[in-house]
Amino acid sequence: GSVGLPLPGVEVRVAGEPREIEVRGPNVFDGYWRRPDANAEAFTADGFFRTGDLGRIDADGYVTLDGRAKELIISGGFNVYPREVEDVLRDHPAIEDVAVVGEASAEWGERVTAYAVAKEALELDALRRWVGDRLAPFKHPRALHCVEALPRNALGKVDTPRLRELARAMR
């Protein structure tokens, strides 16, 4: 996560499950032009803006970002933050780059799926054994796709919609 300086007059809180960061203050935009539906979704009844960022605030008031709400994977009723799984998988000696997404699953709701750029052959079972107790079992990848490269947008972020298209093409 990242830490920033406090802004005068801005309130920050985390609410809901999963824990979403909400902000309210004079520098937060007032809403979408002529879009009451979007405003109802973006703002709470008491005027806080839902940022879409998931995170927590520690005892000293520091905010830690865990990921984006739309990227959260809910697998078997448990919340899985892709970034946490990616950080562990990046430590694997055969993995150069990796992205983790949720894919629809009749059994799990969503299954944790890893897309890896690997330096050598990589098998799902071997990867799960390597992950071992570095992650809780419900966070272990349940599917692995080895790809030449991860699709990225102009900002260098993984382009998740293109990654999902790639996955459909691989099936």
Coordinates of C-alpha atoms in Angstrom, one line a residue:
G1 CA 0.0 0.0 0.0
S2 CA 0.9 3.6 -0.2
V3 CA 0.9 6.3 2.5
G4 CA 0.1 9.9 1.8
L5 CA -0.1 13.1 3.8
P6 CA -3.4 14.0 5.4
L7 CA -5.5 16.6 3.7
P8 CA -7.1 19.3 5.8
G9 CA -10.8 19.0 6.1
V10 CA -10.9 15.5 4.5
E11 CA -12.4 12.6 6.4
V12 CA -11.4 9.0 5.6
R13 CA -13.0 5.8 6.8
V14 CA -13.3 2.2 5.9
A15 CA -16.7 0.6 5.8
G16 CA -18.5 -2.5 4.7
E17 CA -17.2 -6.0 4.0
P18 CA -14.9 -6.1 2.1
R19 CA -13.5 -3.0 3.8
E20 CA -13.7 -0.1 1.3
I21 CA -12.1 3.3 1.7
E22 CA -14.5 6.2 1.7
V23 CA -13.7 9.9 1.7
R24 CA -15.6 13.1 2.3
G25 CA -14.4 16.7 2.1
P26 CA -14.4 20.0 0.2
N27 CA -12.0 18.6 -2.4
V28 CA -14.0 15.5 -3.2
F29 CA -16.2 15.9 -6.3
D30 CA -19.9 16.5 -5.9
G31 CA -21.1 13.8 -8.2
Y32 CA -21.8 12.8 -11.8
W33 CA -23.6 15.3 -14.1
R34 CA -27.2 14.3 -14.5
R35 CA -26.6 10.7 -13.4
P36 CA -28.5 10.1 -10.2
D37 CA -28.1 6.3 -10.6
A38 CA -24.3 6.7 -10.7
N39 CA -24.4 9.1 -7.7
A40 CA -26.5 6.7 -5.6
E41 CA -23.8 4.0 -6.3
A42 CA -20.8 6.2 -5.7
F43 CA -21.9 8.0 -2.5
T44 CA -23.2 6.9 0.9
A45 CA -26.3 8.3 2.5
D46 CA -24.1 10.5 4.7
G47 CA -22.1 11.9 1.7
F48 CA -18.9 9.8 1.7
F49 CA -17.5 8.9 -1.8
R50 CA -16.8 5.2 -2.2
T51 CA -13.3 5.1 -3.8
G52 CA -13.4 1.5 -5.0
D53 CA -10.2 1.0 -3.1
L54 CA -10.1 -1.7 -0.4
G55 CA -7.9 -1.2 2.6
R56 CA -7.5 -0.5 6.3
I57 CA -6.5 2.2 8.7
D58 CA -4.1 1.4 11.5
A59 CA -4.1 2.8 15.0
D60 CA -1.8 5.7 13.9
G61 CA -4.2 6.7 11.1
Y62 CA -2.1 5.3 8.3
V63 CA -4.1 3.9 5.3
T64 CA -3.0 0.7 3.7
L65 CA -4.4 -0.2 0.3
D66 CA -5.1 -3.9 -0.4
G67 CA -6.5 -3.6 -3.9
R68 CA -9.5 -2.5 -5.9
A69 CA -13.1 -3.7 -5.0
K70 CA -13.7 -4.8 -8.6
E71 CA -10.6 -7.0 -8.5
L72 CA -11.5 -8.8 -5.3
I73 CA -12.0 -12.5 -5.7
I74 CA -14.6 -14.2 -3.5
S75 CA -13.8 -17.9 -3.5
G76 CA -15.7 -20.3 -1.3
G77 CA -17.0 -17.3 0.7
F78 CA -13.5 -16.0 1.5
N79 CA -12.1 -12.7 0.2
V80 CA -8.9 -13.1 -1.8
Y81 CA -6.8 -10.0 -2.7
P82 CA -5.1 -10.6 -6.0
R83 CA -2.1 -8.5 -5.1
E84 CA -1.3 -10.6 -2.0
V85 CA -1.3 -13.8 -4.1
E86 CA 0.8 -12.1 -6.9
D87 CA 3.4 -10.9 -4.3
V88 CA 3.9 -14.5 -3.1
L89 CA 4.0 -16.0 -6.7
R90 CA 6.5 -13.4 -7.9
D91 CA 9.0 -14.9 -5.4
H92 CA 8.9 -18.3 -7.2
P93 CA 12.2 -18.8 -9.1
A94 CA 10.5 -19.7 -12.4
I95 CA 8.0 -16.8 -12.5
E96 CA 9.1 -13.6 -14.2
D97 CA 5.7 -11.9 -14.1
V98 CA 2.2 -12.9 -12.9
A99 CA -1.4 -11.6 -12.6
V100 CA -4.1 -13.2 -10.5
V101 CA -7.8 -12.9 -11.3
G102 CA -11.0 -14.6 -10.3
E103 CA -12.7 -16.8 -12.8
A104 CA -16.3 -18.1 -12.5
S105 CA -16.5 -21.5 -10.8
A106 CA -19.6 -23.6 -10.1
E107 CA -17.8 -25.0 -7.0
W108 CA -16.1 -21.9 -5.5
G109 CA -18.1 -19.0 -6.9
E110 CA -14.8 -17.7 -8.2
R111 CA -11.6 -19.6 -8.5
V112 CA -8.2 -18.0 -8.0
T113 CA -6.5 -18.1 -11.4
A114 CA -2.9 -17.2 -12.1
Y115 CA -1.5 -16.1 -15.4
A116 CA 2.3 -16.5 -15.3
V117 CA 5.2 -15.5 -17.6
A118 CA 7.5 -18.4 -16.7
K119 CA 11.2 -19.0 -17.4
E120 CA 10.6 -22.7 -17.4
A121 CA 7.8 -25.3 -17.5
L122 CA 5.5 -24.7 -14.5
E123 CA 2.8 -27.1 -13.3
L124 CA -0.2 -26.1 -11.1
D125 CA 0.3 -28.9 -8.5
A126 CA 4.0 -28.1 -8.1
L127 CA 3.2 -24.4 -7.8
R128 CA 0.6 -25.1 -5.1
R129 CA 3.1 -27.2 -3.2
W130 CA 5.7 -24.4 -3.4
V131 CA 3.1 -21.9 -2.1
G132 CA 2.5 -24.2 0.8
D133 CA 1.8 -22.2 4.0
R134 CA 3.0 -18.9 2.5
L135 CA -0.8 -18.4 1.8
A136 CA -3.9 -19.8 3.4
P137 CA -5.2 -22.8 1.3
F138 CA -8.2 -20.8 0.0
K139 CA -5.8 -18.3 -1.6
H140 CA -3.8 -20.9 -3.5
P141 CA -4.2 -20.7 -7.3
R142 CA -6.7 -23.3 -8.6
A143 CA -5.9 -22.7 -12.2
L144 CA -2.6 -21.7 -13.9
H145 CA -2.1 -20.4 -17.4
C146 CA 1.4 -19.9 -18.7
V147 CA 1.5 -17.0 -21.2
E148 CA 4.2 -15.3 -23.3
A149 CA 3.5 -11.9 -21.8
L150 CA 0.8 -10.1 -19.7
P151 CA -1.3 -7.6 -21.6
R152 CA -0.7 -4.1 -20.2
N153 CA -2.3 -0.8 -20.7
A154 CA -0.6 2.5 -21.5
L155 CA 0.1 3.0 -17.7
G156 CA 1.8 -0.4 -17.4
K157 CA -1.1 -1.9 -15.4
V158 CA -2.2 -5.4 -16.4
D159 CA -5.2 -5.1 -18.7
T160 CA -7.6 -7.5 -16.9
P161 CA -10.3 -7.5 -19.6
R162 CA -7.7 -8.5 -22.2
L163 CA -6.3 -11.1 -19.9
R164 CA -9.8 -12.6 -19.6
E165 CA -10.2 -12.6 -23.4
L166 CA -6.8 -14.4 -23.6
A167 CA -8.1 -17.0 -21.1
R168 CA -11.3 -17.6 -23.2
A169 CA -9.1 -18.1 -26.3
M170 CA -6.9 -20.6 -24.5
R171 CA -9.8 -22.9 -23.5

